[in-house]
GROMACS .gro file of C-alpha atoms in nm:
model
  126
    1GLN     CA    1  -0.569  -1.126   4.032
    2VAL     CA    2  -0.769  -1.002   4.324
    3GLN     CA    3  -1.077  -1.145   4.491
    4LEU     CA    4  -1.395  -0.946   4.441
    5THR     CA    5  -1.727  -1.035   4.607
    6GLU     CA    6  -2.046  -0.861   4.501
    7SER     CA    7  -2.368  -0.837   4.699
    8GLY     CA    8  -2.691  -0.642   4.699
    9GLY     CA    9  -2.860  -0.765   4.385
   10GLY     CA   10  -3.222  -0.870   4.374
   11GLU     CA   11  -3.556  -0.811   4.211
   12VAL     CA   12  -3.714  -0.468   4.216
   13GLN     CA   13  -4.000  -0.297   4.036
   14ALA     CA   14  -3.936  -0.036   3.772
   15GLY     CA   15  -3.862   0.299   3.934
   16GLY     CA   16  -3.709   0.137   4.238
   17SER     CA   17  -3.358   0.149   4.381
   18LEU     CA   18  -3.082  -0.092   4.476
   19ARG     CA   19  -2.734  -0.060   4.622
   20LEU     CA   20  -2.466  -0.300   4.508
   21SER     CA   21  -2.152  -0.356   4.715
   22CYS     CA   22  -1.820  -0.512   4.625
   23LYS     CA   23  -1.577  -0.624   4.892
   24THR     CA   24  -1.219  -0.678   4.776
   25ASP     CA   25  -0.919  -0.849   4.931
   26ILE     CA   26  -0.694  -0.559   4.831
   27ALA     CA   27  -0.506  -0.408   5.125
   28SER     CA   28  -0.649  -0.066   5.206
   29TRP     CA   29  -0.315   0.107   5.150
   30ARG     CA   30  -0.306  -0.034   4.793
   31TYR     CA   31  -0.676  -0.008   4.707
   32GLN     CA   32  -0.647   0.363   4.627
   33ASP     CA   33  -0.413   0.268   4.338
   34TYR     CA   34  -0.684   0.069   4.162
   35CYS     CA   35  -0.923   0.180   3.893
   36MET     CA   36  -1.255   0.017   3.991
   37GLY     CA   37  -1.563  -0.045   3.785
   38TRP     CA   38  -1.903  -0.204   3.757
   39LEU     CA   39  -1.984  -0.407   3.447
   40ARG     CA   40  -2.308  -0.574   3.346
   41GLN     CA   41  -2.416  -0.839   3.102
   42ALA     CA   42  -2.772  -0.908   2.993
   43PRO     CA   43  -2.870  -1.234   2.823
   44GLY     CA   44  -2.763  -1.231   2.460
   45LYS     CA   45  -2.567  -0.909   2.496
   46GLU     CA   46  -2.201  -0.823   2.538
   47ARG     CA   47  -2.058  -0.726   2.874
   48GLU     CA   48  -2.039  -0.350   2.912
   49VAL     CA   49  -1.887  -0.109   3.160
   50VAL     CA   50  -2.166   0.070   3.345
   51ALA     CA   51  -1.950   0.295   3.562
   52ARG     CA   52  -1.594   0.332   3.671
   53ILE     CA   53  -1.410   0.536   3.930
   54GLU     CA   54  -1.053   0.650   3.893
   55THR     CA   55  -0.775   0.644   4.150
   56ASN     CA   56  -0.843   1.018   4.195
   57ASN     CA   57  -1.218   0.944   4.241
   58LYS     CA   58  -1.318   1.080   3.901
   59GLU     CA   59  -1.635   0.903   3.789
   60GLU     CA   60  -1.749   0.804   3.443
   61TYR     CA   61  -2.074   0.640   3.330
   62VAL     CA   62  -2.219   0.484   3.023
   63GLU     CA   63  -2.477   0.720   2.878
   64SER     CA   64  -2.774   0.494   2.952
   65VAL     CA   65  -2.728   0.522   3.330
   66GLN     CA   66  -2.608   0.881   3.366
   67GLY     CA   67  -2.809   1.067   3.627
   68ARG     CA   68  -2.951   0.743   3.771
   69PHE     CA   69  -2.648   0.547   3.893
   70THR     CA   70  -2.368   0.659   4.126
   71ILE     CA   71  -2.040   0.477   4.177
   72SER     CA   72  -1.839   0.534   4.493
   73ARG     CA   73  -1.550   0.379   4.680
   74ASP     CA   74  -1.443   0.348   5.042
   75ASN     CA   75  -1.065   0.329   5.039
   76THR     CA   76  -1.043   0.253   5.411
   77GLU     CA   77  -1.260  -0.058   5.365
   78SER     CA   78  -1.141  -0.153   5.014
   79THR     CA   79  -1.504  -0.155   4.906
   80LEU     CA   80  -1.687  -0.038   4.595
   81TYR     CA   81  -2.052   0.064   4.569
   82LEU     CA   82  -2.308   0.126   4.297
   83ASP     CA   83  -2.623   0.314   4.392
   84MET     CA   84  -2.892   0.257   4.132
   85THR     CA   85  -3.212   0.463   4.121
   86SER     CA   86  -3.502   0.497   3.878
   87LEU     CA   87  -3.434   0.143   3.763
   88LYS     CA   88  -3.571   0.031   3.429
   89PRO     CA   89  -3.643  -0.317   3.293
   90GLU     CA   90  -3.351  -0.271   3.052
   91ASP     CA   91  -3.118  -0.250   3.354
   92THR     CA   92  -3.185  -0.620   3.415
   93ALA     CA   93  -2.850  -0.799   3.399
   94MET     CA   94  -2.578  -0.972   3.594
   95TYR     CA   95  -2.362  -0.701   3.750
   96TYR     CA   96  -1.991  -0.755   3.803
   97CYS     CA   97  -1.736  -0.570   4.011
   98ALA     CA   98  -1.402  -0.518   3.837
   99ALA     CA   99  -1.053  -0.397   3.925
  100ARG     CA  100  -0.755  -0.265   3.733
  101ARG     CA  101  -0.421  -0.190   3.893
  102TRP     CA  102  -0.328   0.173   3.838
  103ALA     CA  103  -0.520   0.424   3.627
  104CYS     CA  104  -0.822   0.355   3.410
  105LEU     CA  105  -0.785   0.361   3.034
  106THR     CA  106  -0.938   0.659   2.857
  107ASP     CA  107  -1.233   0.459   2.725
  108LEU     CA  108  -1.489   0.223   2.876
  109ARG     CA  109  -1.364  -0.104   2.730
  110PRO     CA  110  -1.438  -0.398   2.965
  111THR     CA  111  -1.107  -0.567   2.887
  112GLN     CA  112  -0.912  -0.301   3.077
  113PHE     CA  113  -1.008  -0.474   3.402
  114GLY     CA  114  -0.784  -0.766   3.492
  115SER     CA  115  -1.005  -0.897   3.772
  116GLN     CA  116  -1.382  -0.944   3.790
  117GLY     CA  117  -1.612  -1.096   4.050
  118GLN     CA  118  -1.871  -1.370   4.012
  119GLY     CA  119  -2.154  -1.122   3.974
  120THR     CA  120  -2.485  -1.039   4.137
  121GLN     CA  121  -2.817  -1.055   3.951
  122VAL     CA  122  -3.035  -0.747   3.918
  123THR     CA  123  -3.387  -0.797   3.784
  124VAL     CA  124  -3.620  -0.504   3.721
  125SER     CA  125  -3.983  -0.592   3.663
  126THR     CA  126  -4.255  -0.379   3.508
   0.00000   0.00000   0.00000
């Protein structure tokens, strides 16, 4: 288990942008060995993987956010980011940072991540 602390959530109007950050307690020399991801859960819905980034920096997104969200990582600071643009009301959810030691699985199942943070709320209003 690792400690993950998200920040950057808030309320924004539709069409706006937000940047989420996730600070981890993983040593920088080990952080590059982790598959990292952002998950979200809206009320009444299952938690889903929004984006993930491989140990080799390959990115993958759920179809609903492709072209609007960008995941990135800073291996020197053991930090993960999610840049969200053109936000829609349906993006409203609690967003969680997640970590998996070693490579990502080939699909976007949320259970591949052994550690998740407490979450940061994103609310998109019309």
